GROMACS .gro file of C-alpha atoms in nm:
model
  359
    1MET     CA    1  -1.738   9.207   5.309
    2SER     CA    2  -1.691   9.391   4.981
    3ARG     CA    3  -1.639   9.727   5.152
    4HIS     CA    4  -1.306   9.618   5.298
    5LEU     CA    5  -0.985   9.618   5.092
    6GLU     CA    6  -0.733   9.478   5.338
    7VAL     CA    7  -0.709   9.099   5.304
    8ARG     CA    8  -0.683   9.039   5.680
    9GLU     CA    9  -0.991   9.251   5.750
   10VAL     CA   10  -1.186   9.072   5.474
   11LEU     CA   11  -1.097   8.735   5.631
   12ARG     CA   12  -1.214   8.854   5.974
   13ARG     CA   13  -1.538   8.987   5.830
   14ILE     CA   14  -1.613   8.662   5.646
   15THR     CA   15  -1.544   8.453   5.955
   16ALA     CA   16  -1.759   8.664   6.187
   17SER     CA   17  -2.039   8.674   5.928
   18ALA     CA   18  -2.033   8.295   5.888
   19ARG     CA   19  -2.053   8.235   6.264
   20SER     CA   20  -2.340   8.483   6.304
   21LEU     CA   21  -2.533   8.370   5.995
   22LEU     CA   22  -2.525   8.001   6.083
   23ASP     CA   23  -2.556   8.051   6.461
   24ALA     CA   24  -2.242   7.849   6.536
   25GLU     CA   25  -2.032   7.858   6.851
   26TYR     CA   26  -1.705   7.856   6.656
   27ALA     CA   27  -1.598   7.967   6.309
   28ALA     CA   28  -1.264   7.974   6.129
   29LEU     CA   29  -1.132   8.054   5.785
   30GLY     CA   30  -0.810   7.912   5.645
   31VAL     CA   31  -0.611   8.026   5.342
   32PRO     CA   32  -0.375   7.745   5.234
   33ASP     CA   33  -0.011   7.792   5.147
   34ASP     CA   34   0.194   7.580   4.908
   35HIS     CA   35   0.373   7.386   5.181
   36GLY     CA   36   0.100   7.184   5.349
   37GLY     CA   37   0.002   7.451   5.600
   38PHE     CA   38  -0.206   7.766   5.614
   39ALA     CA   39  -0.076   8.106   5.509
   40GLN     CA   40  -0.354   8.267   5.717
   41PHE     CA   41  -0.599   8.122   5.967
   42VAL     CA   42  -0.863   8.344   6.129
   43VAL     CA   43  -1.093   8.232   6.412
   44ASP     CA   44  -1.409   8.371   6.572
   45GLY     CA   45  -1.552   8.248   6.902
   46VAL     CA   46  -1.211   8.172   7.053
   47SER     CA   47  -1.049   8.428   7.284
   48ASP     CA   48  -0.698   8.560   7.218
   49ALA     CA   49  -0.575   8.381   7.532
   50GLN     CA   50  -0.724   8.050   7.414
   51TRP     CA   51  -0.579   8.096   7.068
   52ARG     CA   52  -0.230   8.154   7.208
   53THR     CA   53  -0.261   7.843   7.425
   54ILE     CA   54  -0.368   7.625   7.131
   55GLY     CA   55  -0.031   7.676   6.963
   56PRO     CA   56   0.083   7.681   6.599
   57LEU     CA   57  -0.153   7.705   6.302
   58PRO     CA   58  -0.303   7.373   6.193
   59ARG     CA   59  -0.156   7.176   5.905
   60GLN     CA   60  -0.357   7.066   5.602
   61HIS     CA   61  -0.459   6.725   5.732
   62GLY     CA   62  -0.770   6.526   5.818
   63VAL     CA   63  -1.105   6.683   5.733
   64LEU     CA   64  -0.944   7.020   5.653
   65ALA     CA   65  -0.721   6.864   5.390
   66ALA     CA   66  -1.015   6.675   5.237
   67MET     CA   67  -1.207   7.000   5.193
   68LEU     CA   68  -0.917   7.175   5.023
   69ARG     CA   69  -0.839   6.876   4.803
   70GLU     CA   70  -1.191   6.782   4.697
   71ALA     CA   71  -1.343   7.135   4.696
   72ALA     CA   72  -1.671   6.997   4.832
   73PRO     CA   73  -1.868   7.086   5.147
   74GLN     CA   74  -1.828   6.861   5.450
   75ARG     CA   75  -2.118   6.829   5.698
   76LEU     CA   76  -2.064   6.599   5.994
   77ALA     CA   77  -2.279   6.516   6.296
   78ASP     CA   78  -1.963   6.463   6.505
   79VAL     CA   79  -1.626   6.552   6.355
   80ARG     CA   80  -1.450   6.338   6.617
   81ARG     CA   81  -1.610   6.020   6.480
   82ASP     CA   82  -1.505   6.081   6.121
   83PRO     CA   83  -1.231   5.836   6.010
   84ARG     CA   84  -1.025   6.126   5.877
   85PHE     CA   85  -1.017   6.301   6.216
   86GLU     CA   86  -0.661   6.315   6.353
   87GLY     CA   87  -0.717   6.495   6.682
   88TRP     CA   88  -0.632   6.845   6.802
   89PRO     CA   89  -0.413   7.013   7.068
   90ALA     CA   90  -0.504   6.974   7.436
   91ALA     CA   91  -0.610   7.339   7.468
   92HIS     CA   92  -0.836   7.318   7.160
   93PRO     CA   93  -1.208   7.371   7.242
   94GLU     CA   94  -1.425   7.059   7.223
   95MET     CA   95  -1.623   7.044   6.898
   96THR     CA   96  -1.891   6.807   6.776
   97ASP     CA   97  -2.109   6.891   6.473
   98PHE     CA   98  -1.911   7.041   6.189
   99LEU     CA   99  -1.975   7.222   5.860
  100GLY     CA  100  -1.699   7.315   5.619
  101VAL     CA  101  -1.735   7.492   5.283
  102PRO     CA  102  -1.451   7.566   5.039
  103ILE     CA  103  -1.399   7.915   4.894
  104VAL     CA  104  -1.343   7.863   4.525
  105ASP     CA  105  -1.219   8.103   4.256
  106GLY     CA  106  -1.261   7.930   3.920
  107ASP     CA  107  -1.082   7.597   3.952
  108GLU     CA  108  -0.871   7.708   4.249
  109THR     CA  109  -0.959   7.658   4.614
  110ILE     CA  110  -0.837   7.979   4.776
  111GLY     CA  111  -0.966   7.907   5.126
  112ALA     CA  112  -1.225   7.730   5.337
  113ILE     CA  113  -1.482   7.827   5.599
  114PHE     CA  114  -1.512   7.597   5.902
  115LEU     CA  115  -1.804   7.605   6.148
  116ALA     CA  116  -1.858   7.396   6.459
  117ASN     CA  117  -2.114   7.345   6.736
  118LYS     CA  118  -2.442   7.463   6.594
  119ARG     CA  119  -2.652   7.623   6.869
  120GLY     CA  120  -2.960   7.407   6.909
  121PRO     CA  121  -3.023   7.032   6.914
  122ALA     CA  122  -3.064   6.964   6.542
  123GLY     CA  123  -2.707   7.036   6.426
  124PHE     CA  124  -2.629   7.188   6.087
  125THR     CA  125  -2.904   7.146   5.829
  126ASP     CA  126  -2.938   7.145   5.450
  127HIS     CA  127  -3.045   7.507   5.477
  128ASP     CA  128  -2.730   7.593   5.675
  129GLU     CA  129  -2.518   7.429   5.408
  130GLU     CA  130  -2.689   7.631   5.135
  131LEU     CA  131  -2.636   7.955   5.330
  132ALA     CA  132  -2.269   7.865   5.375
  133ARG     CA  133  -2.232   7.802   4.999
  134ILE     CA  134  -2.380   8.144   4.920
  135LEU     CA  135  -2.155   8.310   5.177
  136ALA     CA  136  -1.850   8.132   5.033
  137ALA     CA  137  -1.934   8.259   4.683
  138HIS     CA  138  -1.946   8.619   4.811
  139ALA     CA  139  -1.631   8.554   5.012
  140ALA     CA  140  -1.447   8.442   4.697
  141LEU     CA  141  -1.530   8.773   4.525
  142ALA     CA  142  -1.437   8.983   4.829
  143LEU     CA  143  -1.112   8.796   4.892
  144THR     CA  144  -1.005   8.809   4.526
  145ASN     CA  145  -1.084   9.181   4.513
  146ALA     CA  146  -0.882   9.245   4.829
  147ARG     CA  147  -0.587   9.047   4.694
  148LEU     CA  148  -0.594   9.244   4.367
  149TYR     CA  149  -0.606   9.570   4.564
  150GLU     CA  150  -0.308   9.472   4.777
  151ARG     CA  151  -0.116   9.359   4.468
  152SER     CA  152  -0.192   9.688   4.296
  153ARG     CA  153  -0.073   9.876   4.604
  154GLU     CA  154   0.248   9.672   4.609
  155LEU     CA  155   0.313   9.757   4.245
  156THR     CA  156   0.246  10.124   4.317
  157LEU     CA  157   0.489  10.119   4.610
  158SER     CA  158   0.744   9.939   4.394
  159GLY     CA  159   0.710  10.209   4.131
  160GLU     CA  160   0.749  10.477   4.396
  161ARG     CA  161   1.064  10.310   4.527
  162ALA     CA  162   1.206  10.298   4.174
  163ARG     CA  163   1.124  10.666   4.126
  164ILE     CA  164   1.287  10.761   4.455
  165ALA     CA  165   1.597  10.557   4.368
  166HIS     CA  166   1.615  10.739   4.036
  167GLU     CA  167   1.577  11.076   4.209
  168LEU     CA  168   1.847  10.992   4.461
  169HIS     CA  169   2.084  10.882   4.187
  170ASP     CA  170   2.019  11.180   3.962
  171ALA     CA  171   2.022  11.449   4.226
  172VAL     CA  172   2.152  11.368   4.569
  173SER     CA  173   2.426  11.118   4.478
  174GLN     CA  174   2.571  11.354   4.217
  175LYS     CA  175   2.573  11.639   4.467
  176LEU     CA  176   2.748  11.420   4.724
  177PHE     CA  177   3.005  11.313   4.464
  178SER     CA  178   3.083  11.679   4.389
  179LEU     CA  179   3.095  11.748   4.760
  180ARG     CA  180   3.356  11.477   4.814
  181LEU     CA  181   3.577  11.597   4.527
  182THR     CA  182   3.560  11.957   4.648
  183ALA     CA  183   3.648  11.854   5.003
  184GLN     CA  184   3.948  11.657   4.872
  185ALA     CA  185   4.062  11.962   4.675
  186ALA     CA  186   4.032  12.183   4.985
  187THR     CA  187   4.242  11.935   5.185
  188ALA     CA  188   4.516  11.935   4.919
  189LEU     CA  189   4.525  12.318   4.911
  190LEU     CA  190   4.517  12.371   5.286
  191ASP     CA  191   4.897  12.405   5.335
  192ARG     CA  192   5.012  12.569   5.012
  193ASP     CA  193   4.714  12.798   4.934
  194PRO     CA  194   4.498  12.868   5.241
  195ALA     CA  195   4.293  13.137   5.062
  196ARG     CA  196   4.201  12.897   4.781
  197ALA     CA  197   4.126  12.628   5.041
  198ARG     CA  198   3.881  12.861   5.216
  199SER     CA  199   3.709  12.919   4.882
  200GLU     CA  200   3.679  12.545   4.823
  201LEU     CA  201   3.541  12.494   5.175
  202ALA     CA  202   3.277  12.759   5.105
  203GLU     CA  203   3.183  12.556   4.797
  204VAL     CA  204   3.162  12.245   5.017
  205SER     CA  205   2.915  12.427   5.242
  206ARG     CA  206   2.706  12.533   4.943
  207LEU     CA  207   2.698  12.184   4.794
  208ALA     CA  208   2.606  12.033   5.131
  209ALA     CA  209   2.312  12.274   5.163
  210GLU     CA  210   2.196  12.186   4.810
  211ALA     CA  211   2.225  11.814   4.882
  212ALA     CA  212   2.016  11.859   5.197
  213ASP     CA  213   1.752  12.049   4.997
  214GLU     CA  214   1.746  11.779   4.729
  215LEU     CA  215   1.709  11.503   4.987
  216ARG     CA  216   1.438  11.691   5.173
  217ALA     CA  217   1.240  11.736   4.852
  218VAL     CA  218   1.270  11.366   4.768
  219VAL     CA  219   1.149  11.268   5.115
  220VAL     CA  220   0.852  11.503   5.086
  221GLU     CA  221   0.749  11.331   4.762
  222LEU     CA  222   0.798  10.989   4.918
  223ARG     CA  223   0.570  11.059   5.212
  224PRO     CA  224   0.278  11.277   5.106
  225ALA     CA  225  -0.007  11.320   5.352
  226ALA     CA  226  -0.266  11.048   5.305
  227LEU     CA  227  -0.522  11.161   5.050
  228ASP     CA  228  -0.784  10.928   5.197
  229GLU     CA  229  -0.748  11.087   5.540
  230ASP     CA  230  -0.674  11.452   5.466
  231GLY     CA  231  -0.807  11.516   5.115
  232LEU     CA  232  -0.638  11.687   4.822
  233LEU     CA  233  -0.632  12.048   4.944
  234PRO     CA  234  -0.462  11.988   5.282
  235THR     CA  235  -0.219  11.741   5.124
  236LEU     CA  236  -0.115  11.979   4.847
  237ALA     CA  237  -0.100  12.278   5.083
  238SER     CA  238   0.122  12.082   5.323
  239GLN     CA  239   0.364  11.981   5.048
  240VAL     CA  240   0.388  12.335   4.914
  241GLU     CA  241   0.455  12.467   5.265
  242VAL     CA  242   0.741  12.221   5.320
  243LEU     CA  243   0.895  12.295   4.978
  244ASN     CA  244   0.870  12.667   5.047
  245ARG     CA  245   1.073  12.616   5.365
  246ALA     CA  246   1.319  12.377   5.204
  247HIS     CA  247   1.408  12.586   4.897
  248SER     CA  248   1.525  12.940   4.844
  249ALA     CA  249   1.249  12.988   4.585
  250ARG     CA  250   0.912  13.121   4.703
  251VAL     CA  251   0.649  12.848   4.660
  252SER     CA  252   0.283  12.944   4.711
  253PHE     CA  253  -0.054  12.772   4.697
  254THR     CA  254  -0.406  12.908   4.637
  255ALA     CA  255  -0.735  12.724   4.598
  256ASP     CA  256  -1.084  12.837   4.504
  257GLY     CA  257  -1.416  12.654   4.476
  258VAL     CA  258  -1.270  12.301   4.472
  259ARG     CA  259  -1.515  12.021   4.549
  260ALA     CA  260  -1.418  11.671   4.649
  261LEU     CA  261  -1.296  11.465   4.354
  262PRO     CA  262  -1.284  11.087   4.301
  263ALA     CA  263  -0.981  10.929   4.466
  264ALA     CA  264  -0.806  10.854   4.134
  265HIS     CA  265  -0.855  11.213   4.017
  266GLU     CA  266  -0.713  11.356   4.340
  267GLU     CA  267  -0.408  11.132   4.316
  268ALA     CA  268  -0.350  11.234   3.953
  269VAL     CA  269  -0.370  11.604   4.045
  270LEU     CA  270  -0.128  11.557   4.335
  271ARG     CA  271   0.127  11.363   4.127
  272VAL     CA  272   0.118  11.614   3.839
  273ALA     CA  273   0.163  11.899   4.087
  274GLN     CA  274   0.461  11.718   4.241
  275GLU     CA  275   0.622  11.661   3.900
  276ALA     CA  276   0.571  12.022   3.793
  277LEU     CA  277   0.713  12.148   4.124
  278HIS     CA  278   1.007  11.912   4.086
  279ASN     CA  279   1.088  12.051   3.742
  280ALA     CA  280   1.050  12.414   3.850
  281LEU     CA  281   1.270  12.379   4.158
  282ARG     CA  282   1.521  12.125   4.030
  283HIS     CA  283   1.575  12.222   3.666
  284ALA     CA  284   1.434  12.571   3.602
  285GLN     CA  285   1.610  12.756   3.888
  286ALA     CA  286   1.283  12.939   3.948
  287ALA     CA  287   1.271  13.224   4.200
  288SER     CA  288   0.898  13.175   4.253
  289VAL     CA  289   0.648  12.898   4.184
  290ALA     CA  290   0.272  12.942   4.218
  291VAL     CA  291   0.042  12.642   4.252
  292GLU     CA  292  -0.325  12.717   4.186
  293LEU     CA  293  -0.623  12.484   4.212
  294ARG     CA  294  -0.975  12.595   4.126
  295GLY     CA  295  -1.306  12.422   4.078
  296THR     CA  296  -1.496  12.418   3.751
  297ALA     CA  297  -1.868  12.442   3.674
  298ALA     CA  298  -1.864  12.072   3.581
  299ARG     CA  299  -1.755  11.983   3.938
  300GLY     CA  300  -1.405  11.911   3.815
  301ALA     CA  301  -1.083  12.101   3.887
  302VAL     CA  302  -0.803  12.286   3.707
  303LEU     CA  303  -0.447  12.274   3.838
  304ARG     CA  304  -0.194  12.539   3.730
  305VAL     CA  305   0.173  12.540   3.827
  306VAL     CA  306   0.343  12.860   3.712
  307ASP     CA  307   0.715  12.933   3.754
  308ASP     CA  308   0.945  13.218   3.652
  309GLY     CA  309   1.240  12.991   3.578
  310CYS     CA  310   1.460  12.958   3.272
  311GLY     CA  311   1.193  12.782   3.067
  312PHE     CA  312   1.262  12.545   2.780
  313ASP     CA  313   1.166  12.463   2.422
  314PRO     CA  314   0.926  12.164   2.443
  315ALA     CA  315   1.005  12.063   2.084
  316ALA     CA  316   1.379  12.068   2.150
  317VAL     CA  317   1.331  11.861   2.465
  318ARG     CA  318   1.142  11.597   2.267
  319ARG     CA  319   1.407  11.590   1.993
  320ALA     CA  320   1.680  11.546   2.254
  321GLY     CA  321   1.499  11.249   2.402
  322ARG     CA  322   1.446  11.420   2.738
  323HIS     CA  323   1.100  11.440   2.889
  324LEU     CA  324   1.120  11.632   3.219
  325GLY     CA  325   0.834  11.411   3.336
  326LEU     CA  326   0.604  11.535   3.058
  327VAL     CA  327   0.512  11.185   2.946
  328SER     CA  328   0.433  11.083   3.304
  329MET     CA  329   0.217  11.393   3.359
  330ARG     CA  330   0.025  11.338   3.035
  331ASP     CA  331  -0.031  10.974   3.127
  332ARG     CA  332  -0.161  11.078   3.468
  333ALA     CA  333  -0.406  11.320   3.308
  334ALA     CA  334  -0.521  11.076   3.041
  335GLY     CA  335  -0.573  10.807   3.305
  336VAL     CA  336  -0.856  11.011   3.459
  337SER     CA  337  -0.995  11.145   3.126
  338GLY     CA  338  -0.827  11.479   3.187
  339ALA     CA  339  -0.615  11.707   2.970
  340LEU     CA  340  -0.266  11.850   3.021
  341THR     CA  341  -0.102  12.148   2.849
  342VAL     CA  342   0.251  12.278   2.895
  343GLU     CA  343   0.352  12.628   2.781
  344SER     CA  344   0.718  12.728   2.799
  345ALA     CA  345   0.995  12.904   2.609
  346PRO     CA  346   1.360  12.977   2.694
  347GLY     CA  347   1.373  13.264   2.942
  348LYS     CA  348   0.994  13.280   2.972
  349GLY     CA  349   0.920  13.040   3.256
  350THR     CA  350   0.673  12.751   3.238
  351VAL     CA  351   0.301  12.700   3.288
  352VAL     CA  352   0.169  12.348   3.348
  353GLU     CA  353  -0.210  12.324   3.340
  354MET     CA  354  -0.417  12.012   3.401
  355GLU     CA  355  -0.795  11.987   3.394
  356VAL     CA  356  -0.977  11.685   3.535
  357PRO     CA  357  -1.351  11.612   3.519
  358GLY     CA  358  -1.571  11.581   3.824
  359GLY     CA  359  -1.702  11.261   3.974
   0.00000   0.00000   0.00000
């Protein structure tokens, strides 16, 4: 259960494990919502066709409600004879013996496991109930971990959306604003000064090409190849290739002796490379940018992004309150116990170097 990070997959795994472990004909797992129903309800032992025929998800009533409210196991020889039983839909499979165990995180009941129709004549036993309790304890850890993972991913995506919005505002929207003003000027000059109008239209074409390049670069950063599927080297090589096609500058990538790194380290390297490329292509007017990645004897890696652009004075940038992403890059490096150095001077280009340890 703990190997899975998607909440839905964790719920399926718990439900299937419970049915197999306790040798039951049917198993289900419900996660309650705040409105008297279930936010999620997963079943095992019921076909998809049967499940569709049964109808809407159950409400929190009868025995199910008692389990969620009292946070105590419920073991019944025949659930239909319990005074709290309120029936079920016509297409619902017939169930007799029943075992339900809450999934508890601290003082909060975050779900419940339901089992029905023990295979064999004896019904559910004390031993079955103890097994179900142990399973529910593991399920609480796995489900909480999966929820935290999904929440973290949501925050990451939210941060990425904010970054993209910032990029679009700073780059593309300003280019489009200039494009509109220049087009208006060309329209006004068309009758009285055709030569000047042609010049303005040429500027419109140039600005449109720049806006397209800016937008293409933003989209590349928004949708990098999946590190988990492709790994760092193919992902970085792919991004460099696209940027090389999208910009007039020559962008190259070389790699040597790089071993696989922990996932967090690979993400940090990719994000620092993206930021350094962004600065070189967007702000430095570089004619060429070289991205280099090489392995170290300590099984780590060193990233170098070297451009021949206009360069800058790091001290002056700090005094002016501008960062060019330097703070973000240093935070990325520090977050994986790495180190970042930036060397630059006006007219001398820029070298961004980041070293990360191995796993």
